[in-house]
Amino acid sequence: MSSIQKSLTSGVFYTGIAKYSNIVFTIVIGAVLARLLTPEEFGVVALVTVFVAFFNLLGDFGIGKAVVQNQNLTKHDVRSIFSFSILFAIALGSLFFLAAPLIASFYDSNELVNITRWLSLAVLFYTLQSIPRALLEKALKFKIIGIVTVITQMLTGAIAIVLAYRGFSYYALVIMSI
């Protein structure tokens, strides 16, 4: 088997394992949290999650895909791109943080201000991870990506369950998202 075939087979295997493991973990964690939290607590976080998804779309501005596809990137290019992505992540996270009162007034709910401000960290981290993830994809390190993804899902889910059990209400979902 050629090196390319091995990489392709390995990539498909680890990506599939990570994807379907995360689906199972999401269902199990969601079911446990549904027993510990009220529908209202889920709903409050879901209101802001719509905006998080939009900001994450902005954060995934395509530069990660360009890094994967460009075969001629130097270390200097990668450092410059990563520096830009850090600045962009900070700007996007800050914009989301500052938009908290607007989002809260849109839904006429003051409790959304704190939730939105905490979830601005999720926007920041999502944008920050795009270049390192792209570099791993470019290097065909799908096993590492899969392992990190599964471990992250398990840890954040476990933390959310413990927080929900201890009465942290919707903040359990917020921390899980971050």
Coordinates of N, CA and C in Angstrom, one line a residue:
M1 N 0.8 -1.2 0.0 CA 0.0 0.0 0.0 C 0.9 1.2 0.0
S2 N 0.6 2.2 -0.8 CA 1.4 3.4 -0.9 C 1.2 4.3 0.3
S3 N 2.1 5.2 0.4 CA 2.0 6.2 1.5 C 0.7 7.0 1.5
I4 N 0.4 7.4 0.3 CA -0.9 8.2 0.2 C -2.1 7.4 0.5
Q5 N -2.1 6.2 0.1 CA -3.3 5.3 0.5 C -3.3 5.1 2.0
K6 N -2.2 4.9 2.6 CA -2.1 4.7 4.1 C -2.6 5.9 4.8
S7 N -2.2 7.1 4.3 CA -2.6 8.4 4.9 C -4.1 8.6 4.7
L8 N -4.6 8.2 3.6 CA -6.0 8.4 3.3 C -6.9 7.4 4.2
T9 N -6.4 6.2 4.2 CA -7.1 5.2 5.0 C -7.1 5.6 6.5
S10 N -6.0 6.0 7.0 CA -5.8 6.4 8.4 C -6.7 7.6 8.7
G11 N -6.6 8.6 7.8 CA -7.4 9.8 7.9 C -8.9 9.6 8.0
V12 N -9.4 8.7 7.1 CA -10.8 8.4 7.1 C -11.2 7.6 8.3
F13 N -10.3 6.7 8.8 CA -10.6 5.9 10.0 C -10.7 6.8 11.2
Y14 N -9.7 7.6 11.4 CA -9.7 8.4 12.7 C -10.7 9.5 12.6
T15 N -10.9 10.1 11.5 CA -12.0 11.1 11.4 C -13.3 10.5 11.6
G16 N -13.6 9.3 11.1 CA -14.9 8.7 11.3 C -15.1 8.3 12.8
I17 N -14.0 7.7 13.4 CA -14.1 7.3 14.8 C -14.4 8.6 15.6
A18 N -13.7 9.7 15.4 CA -13.9 10.9 16.2 C -15.3 11.4 16.0
K19 N -15.7 11.5 14.7 CA -17.0 12.0 14.4 C -18.2 11.2 15.1
Y20 N -18.1 9.9 14.9 CA -19.2 9.1 15.5 C -19.1 9.0 17.0
S21 N -17.9 9.0 17.5 CA -17.8 9.0 19.0 C -18.4 10.3 19.5
N22 N -18.1 11.4 18.9 CA -18.7 12.7 19.3 C -20.2 12.7 19.3
I23 N -20.8 12.1 18.2 CA -22.2 12.0 18.1 C -22.8 11.2 19.3
V24 N -22.2 10.1 19.7 CA -22.6 9.3 20.8 C -22.5 10.1 22.1
F25 N -21.3 10.7 22.3 CA -21.1 11.5 23.5 C -22.1 12.7 23.6
T26 N -22.4 13.3 22.5 CA -23.3 14.4 22.4 C -24.7 13.9 22.9
I27 N -25.1 12.8 22.4 CA -26.4 12.2 22.8 C -26.5 11.9 24.2
V28 N -25.4 11.2 24.7 CA -25.4 10.8 26.1 C -25.3 12.0 27.0
I29 N -24.4 12.9 26.7 CA -24.3 14.2 27.6 C -25.6 15.0 27.5
G30 N -26.1 15.1 26.3 CA -27.4 15.9 26.2 C -28.5 15.2 27.0
A31 N -28.6 13.9 27.0 CA -29.6 13.2 27.7 C -29.5 13.4 29.2
V32 N -28.2 13.3 29.7 CA -28.0 13.5 31.1 C -28.3 15.0 31.5
L33 N -27.9 15.9 30.7 CA -28.1 17.3 31.0 C -29.6 17.6 30.9
A34 N -30.3 17.0 30.1 CA -31.8 17.2 29.9 C -32.5 16.7 31.2
R35 N -31.9 15.8 31.9 CA -32.5 15.3 33.2 C -32.2 16.3 34.3
L36 N -31.0 16.9 34.2 CA -30.5 17.8 35.3 C -31.0 19.3 35.2
L37 N -31.2 19.7 33.9 CA -31.6 21.1 33.7 C -33.0 21.2 33.2
T38 N -33.6 22.4 33.3 CA -34.9 22.6 32.8 C -34.9 23.0 31.3
P39 N -36.0 22.9 30.7 CA -36.1 23.4 29.3 C -35.8 24.9 29.2
E40 N -36.2 25.6 30.2 CA -36.0 27.0 30.2 C -34.5 27.3 30.2
E41 N -33.7 26.6 31.0 CA -32.3 26.8 31.1 C -31.6 26.5 29.7
F42 N -32.1 25.4 29.0 CA -31.6 25.1 27.7 C -31.9 26.2 26.7
G43 N -33.2 26.7 26.9 CA -33.7 27.8 26.0 C -32.9 29.1 26.1
V44 N -32.6 29.4 27.3 CA -31.8 30.7 27.5 C -30.5 30.6 26.8
V45 N -29.8 29.5 26.9 CA -28.5 29.4 26.3 C -28.6 29.3 24.7
A46 N -29.7 28.6 24.3 CA -29.9 28.4 22.9 C -30.2 29.8 22.2
L47 N -30.8 30.7 22.9 CA -31.0 32.1 22.3 C -29.6 32.7 21.9
V48 N -28.7 32.6 22.7 CA -27.4 33.2 22.4 C -26.6 32.3 21.5
T49 N -26.8 31.0 21.5 CA -26.1 30.1 20.6 C -26.2 30.4 19.2
V50 N -27.4 31.0 18.8 CA -27.6 31.4 17.4 C -26.6 32.4 17.0
F51 N -26.3 33.4 17.9 CA -25.3 34.4 17.6 C -23.9 33.8 17.6
V52 N -23.7 32.9 18.5 CA -22.3 32.3 18.6 C -22.1 31.6 17.3
A53 N -23.1 30.9 16.7 CA -22.9 30.2 15.5 C -22.6 31.2 14.3
F54 N -23.2 32.3 14.3 CA -23.0 33.3 13.3 C -21.5 33.9 13.5
F55 N -21.1 34.2 14.7 CA -19.8 34.7 14.9 C -18.7 33.6 14.6
N56 N -19.0 32.4 14.8 CA -18.1 31.3 14.5 C -18.0 31.2 13.0
L57 N -19.0 31.4 12.2 CA -18.9 31.5 10.8 C -18.0 32.6 10.3
L58 N -18.1 33.7 11.0 CA -17.2 34.8 10.7 C -15.7 34.4 11.0
G59 N -15.6 33.7 12.2 CA -14.3 33.3 12.6 C -13.6 32.3 11.7
D60 N -14.4 31.5 11.0 CA -13.9 30.5 10.1 C -13.9 31.2 8.7
F61 N -13.1 32.2 8.6 CA -13.1 33.0 7.4 C -12.3 32.5 6.2
G62 N -12.0 31.2 6.2 CA -11.4 30.5 5.1 C -9.9 30.4 5.1
I63 N -9.3 31.1 6.0 CA -7.8 31.1 6.0 C -7.3 29.7 6.3
G64 N -8.0 29.0 7.2 CA -7.6 27.6 7.5 C -7.5 26.7 6.3
K65 N -8.5 26.8 5.5 CA -8.6 26.0 4.2 C -7.5 26.5 3.3
A66 N -7.2 27.7 3.3 CA -6.1 28.2 2.4 C -4.7 27.7 2.9
V67 N -4.6 27.6 4.2 CA -3.3 27.0 4.8 C -3.2 25.6 4.4
V68 N -4.3 24.8 4.4 CA -4.2 23.4 4.1 C -3.8 23.3 2.6
Q69 N -4.4 24.1 1.7 CA -4.2 23.9 0.3 C -2.9 24.5 -0.2
N70 N -2.4 25.5 0.4 CA -1.1 26.1 0.0 C 0.1 25.3 0.3
Q71 N 0.8 24.8 -0.7 CA 1.9 24.0 -0.5 C 3.3 24.7 -0.3
N72 N 3.2 26.0 -0.5 CA 4.4 26.8 -0.5 C 4.6 27.8 0.7
L73 N 3.9 27.5 1.8 CA 4.0 28.3 3.0 C 5.3 28.1 3.7
T74 N 5.9 29.3 4.0 CA 7.2 29.2 4.8 C 6.8 29.3 6.3
K75 N 7.8 29.1 7.2 CA 7.5 29.2 8.6 C 7.1 30.7 8.9
H76 N 7.7 31.6 8.2 CA 7.4 33.0 8.4 C 5.9 33.3 8.0
D77 N 5.5 32.7 6.9 CA 4.1 32.8 6.5 C 3.1 32.3 7.5
V78 N 3.5 31.1 8.0 CA 2.6 30.5 9.1 C 2.5 31.4 10.3
R79 N 3.7 31.9 10.7 CA 3.7 32.8 11.9 C 2.9 34.0 11.7
S80 N 3.0 34.6 10.5 CA 2.2 35.8 10.1 C 0.7 35.5 10.1
I81 N 0.4 34.4 9.5 CA -1.1 34.0 9.5 C -1.6 33.7 10.9
F82 N -0.8 33.0 11.7 CA -1.2 32.7 13.0 C -1.4 34.0 13.9
S83 N -0.4 34.9 13.7 CA -0.5 36.2 14.4 C -1.8 37.0 14.0
F84 N -2.1 37.0 12.7 CA -3.3 37.6 12.2 C -4.5 37.0 12.8
S85 N -4.5 35.6 12.9 CA -5.7 34.9 13.4 C -5.9 35.2 14.9
I86 N -4.8 35.4 15.6 CA -4.9 35.8 17.0 C -5.6 37.1 17.1
L87 N -5.1 38.1 16.4 CA -5.7 39.4 16.4 C -7.2 39.4 16.0
F88 N -7.4 38.6 15.0 CA -8.8 38.5 14.5 C -9.7 37.9 15.5
A89 N -9.2 36.8 16.2 CA -10.0 36.2 17.2 C -10.3 37.1 18.4
I90 N -9.3 37.9 18.8 CA -9.5 38.8 19.9 C -10.5 39.9 19.5
A91 N -10.4 40.4 18.2 CA -11.3 41.4 17.8 C -12.8 40.8 17.7
L92 N -12.9 39.6 17.2 CA -14.2 39.0 17.0 C -14.8 38.7 18.4
G93 N -14.0 38.1 19.3 CA -14.5 37.8 20.7 C -14.9 39.1 21.4
S94 N -14.1 40.2 21.2 CA -14.4 41.4 21.8 C -15.7 42.0 21.3
L95 N -15.9 41.9 20.0 CA -17.1 42.4 19.4 C -18.3 41.7 19.9
F96 N -18.2 40.4 20.1 CA -19.3 39.6 20.6 C -19.5 40.0 22.1
F97 N -18.5 40.2 22.8 CA -18.6 40.6 24.2 C -19.3 42.0 24.3
L98 N -18.9 42.9 23.4 CA -19.5 44.2 23.5 C -21.0 44.2 22.9
A99 N -21.3 43.2 22.1 CA -22.7 43.1 21.6 C -23.7 42.5 22.6
A100 N -23.2 42.1 23.8 CA -24.0 41.4 24.8 C -25.2 42.2 25.2
P101 N -25.1 43.5 25.4 CA -26.3 44.3 25.8 C -27.3 44.4 24.6
L102 N -26.8 44.4 23.4 CA -27.7 44.5 22.2 C -28.5 43.1 22.1
I103 N -27.8 42.0 22.2 CA -28.4 40.7 22.1 C -29.4 40.6 23.3
A104 N -29.1 41.0 24.5 CA -30.0 40.9 25.6 C -31.2 41.8 25.3
S105 N -31.1 43.0 24.8 CA -32.2 43.8 24.5 C -33.1 43.3 23.4
F106 N -32.4 42.6 22.4 CA -33.2 42.0 21.3 C -34.2 41.0 21.8
Y107 N -33.7 40.2 22.8 CA -34.6 39.2 23.4 C -35.3 39.7 24.7
D108 N -35.1 41.0 25.1 CA -35.7 41.6 26.2 C -35.4 40.7 27.5
S109 N -34.1 40.3 27.7 CA -33.8 39.5 28.8 C -32.4 39.9 29.3
N110 N -32.3 40.5 30.4 CA -31.1 41.0 31.0 C -30.1 39.9 31.3
E111 N -30.6 38.7 31.7 CA -29.7 37.6 32.0 C -28.9 37.1 30.9
L112 N -29.2 37.5 29.7 CA -28.4 37.1 28.5 C -27.1 37.9 28.4
V113 N -27.0 39.0 29.1 CA -25.8 39.8 29.0 C -24.6 39.0 29.5
N114 N -24.7 38.4 30.7 CA -23.6 37.6 31.3 C -23.4 36.4 30.4
I115 N -24.5 35.7 30.0 CA -24.3 34.5 29.2 C -23.5 34.8 27.9
T116 N -23.9 35.9 27.2 CA -23.3 36.3 26.0 C -21.8 36.7 26.2
R117 N -21.5 37.4 27.3 CA -20.2 37.7 27.6 C -19.3 36.5 27.9
W118 N -19.8 35.5 28.6 CA -19.1 34.3 28.8 C -18.9 33.6 27.5
L119 N -19.9 33.5 26.6 CA -19.8 32.8 25.4 C -18.9 33.5 24.4
S120 N -18.6 34.8 24.6 CA -17.6 35.4 23.8 C -16.2 34.7 23.8
L121 N -16.0 34.0 24.9 CA -14.8 33.2 25.0 C -14.9 32.0 24.0
A122 N -16.1 31.5 23.8 CA -16.2 30.4 22.9 C -15.9 30.8 21.5
V123 N -16.3 32.0 21.2 CA -16.0 32.6 19.8 C -14.5 32.8 19.7
L124 N -13.9 33.3 20.7 CA -12.5 33.6 20.7 C -11.7 32.2 20.5
F125 N -12.0 31.2 21.3 CA -11.3 29.9 21.2 C -11.6 29.2 19.9
Y126 N -12.8 29.3 19.4 CA -13.1 28.7 18.1 C -12.3 29.3 17.0
T127 N -12.1 30.6 17.0 CA -11.3 31.3 16.0 C -9.8 31.0 16.1
L128 N -9.4 30.9 17.4 CA -8.0 30.7 17.7 C -7.6 29.3 17.2
Q129 N -8.4 28.3 17.2 CA -8.1 26.9 16.9 C -8.0 26.7 15.4
S130 N -8.4 27.6 14.6 CA -8.5 27.3 13.1 C -7.2 27.1 12.5
I131 N -6.2 27.9 12.8 CA -4.9 27.7 12.1 C -4.1 26.5 12.6
P132 N -4.0 26.3 14.0 CA -3.4 25.0 14.4 C -4.1 23.8 13.9
R133 N -5.4 23.8 13.8 CA -6.1 22.6 13.2 C -5.8 22.5 11.8
A134 N -5.7 23.6 11.0 CA -5.4 23.5 9.6 C -4.0 23.0 9.4
L135 N -3.1 23.3 10.2 CA -1.7 22.8 10.1 C -1.7 21.3 10.4
L136 N -2.5 20.9 11.3 CA -2.5 19.4 11.6 C -3.2 18.7 10.4
E137 N -4.2 19.3 9.8 CA -4.8 18.7 8.7 C -3.8 18.6 7.5
K138 N -3.1 19.7 7.3 CA -2.1 19.8 6.2 C -1.1 18.7 6.4
A139 N -0.7 18.4 7.7 CA 0.3 17.4 8.0 C -0.3 16.0 8.1
L140 N -1.6 15.9 7.7 CA -2.3 14.6 7.8 C -2.2 14.0 9.2
K141 N -2.4 14.8 10.2 CA -2.3 14.3 11.6 C -3.8 14.1 12.1
F142 N -4.5 13.3 11.3 CA -5.9 13.1 11.7 C -6.1 12.4 13.0
K143 N -5.2 11.5 13.3 CA -5.3 10.8 14.6 C -5.2 11.8 15.7
I144 N -4.3 12.7 15.7 CA -4.2 13.7 16.8 C -5.4 14.6 16.9
I145 N -5.9 15.0 15.7 CA -7.2 15.8 15.7 C -8.3 15.0 16.3
G146 N -8.4 13.8 15.9 CA -9.5 12.9 16.4 C -9.4 12.7 17.9
I147 N -8.2 12.4 18.4 CA -8.0 12.2 19.9 C -8.3 13.5 20.6
V148 N -7.8 14.6 20.2 CA -8.1 15.9 20.9 C -9.6 16.2 20.9
T149 N -10.2 15.9 19.8 CA -11.7 16.2 19.6 C -12.5 15.3 20.6
V150 N -12.2 14.1 20.7 CA -12.9 13.2 21.6 C -12.6 13.5 23.0
I151 N -11.4 13.7 23.4 CA -11.1 14.0 24.8 C -11.7 15.4 25.2
T152 N -11.7 16.3 24.3 CA -12.3 17.6 24.6 C -13.8 17.4 24.8
Q153 N -14.5 16.7 24.0 CA -15.9 16.4 24.1 C -16.2 15.7 25.4
M154 N -15.4 14.7 25.8 CA -15.6 14.0 27.0 C -15.4 14.9 28.2
L155 N -14.4 15.6 28.2 CA -14.1 16.5 29.4 C -15.1 17.6 29.6
T156 N -15.4 18.3 28.5 CA -16.4 19.4 28.6 C -17.8 18.8 29.0
G157 N -18.1 17.7 28.5 CA -19.4 17.0 28.8 C -19.4 16.7 30.3
A158 N -18.3 16.1 30.8 CA -18.3 15.7 32.2 C -18.3 16.9 33.1
I159 N -17.6 18.0 32.7 CA -17.6 19.2 33.5 C -19.0 19.8 33.6
A160 N -19.7 19.8 32.4 CA -21.1 20.3 32.3 C -22.0 19.5 33.2
I161 N -21.9 18.2 33.2 CA -22.7 17.4 34.0 C -22.5 17.6 35.5
V162 N -21.3 17.7 35.9 CA -20.9 18.0 37.3 C -21.5 19.4 37.7
L163 N -21.3 20.4 36.9 CA -21.8 21.7 37.2 C -23.3 21.7 37.2
A164 N -24.0 21.1 36.3 CA -25.5 21.0 36.3 C -25.9 20.3 37.6
Y165 N -25.3 19.2 38.0 CA -25.6 18.5 39.2 C -25.5 19.3 40.4
R166 N -24.5 20.2 40.4 CA -24.2 21.1 41.6 C -25.0 22.4 41.5
G167 N -25.9 22.5 40.6 CA -26.9 23.6 40.6 C -26.4 24.9 39.9
F168 N -25.5 24.7 38.9 CA -25.0 25.9 38.2 C -25.9 26.3 37.1
S169 N -27.0 25.7 37.0 CA -28.1 26.1 36.0 C -27.5 26.1 34.6
Y170 N -27.9 27.1 33.8 CA -27.5 27.2 32.4 C -26.0 27.5 32.3
Y171 N -25.3 27.9 33.3 CA -23.9 28.1 33.2 C -23.1 26.8 32.9
A172 N -23.7 25.6 33.3 CA -23.2 24.3 32.9 C -23.1 24.2 31.4
L173 N -24.1 24.7 30.7 CA -24.1 24.6 29.2 C -23.1 25.7 28.7
V174 N -23.1 26.8 29.3 CA -22.1 27.9 28.9 C -20.7 27.4 29.0
I175 N -20.3 26.8 30.1 CA -19.0 26.3 30.3 C -18.7 25.2 29.3
M176 N -19.6 24.4 29.0 CA -19.4 23.3 28.1 C -19.1 23.9 26.7
S177 N -19.8 24.9 26.3 CA -19.6 25.6 25.0 C -18.2 26.2 24.9
I178 N -17.8 26.8 26.0 CA -16.5 27.4 26.0 C -15.4 26.4 25.9

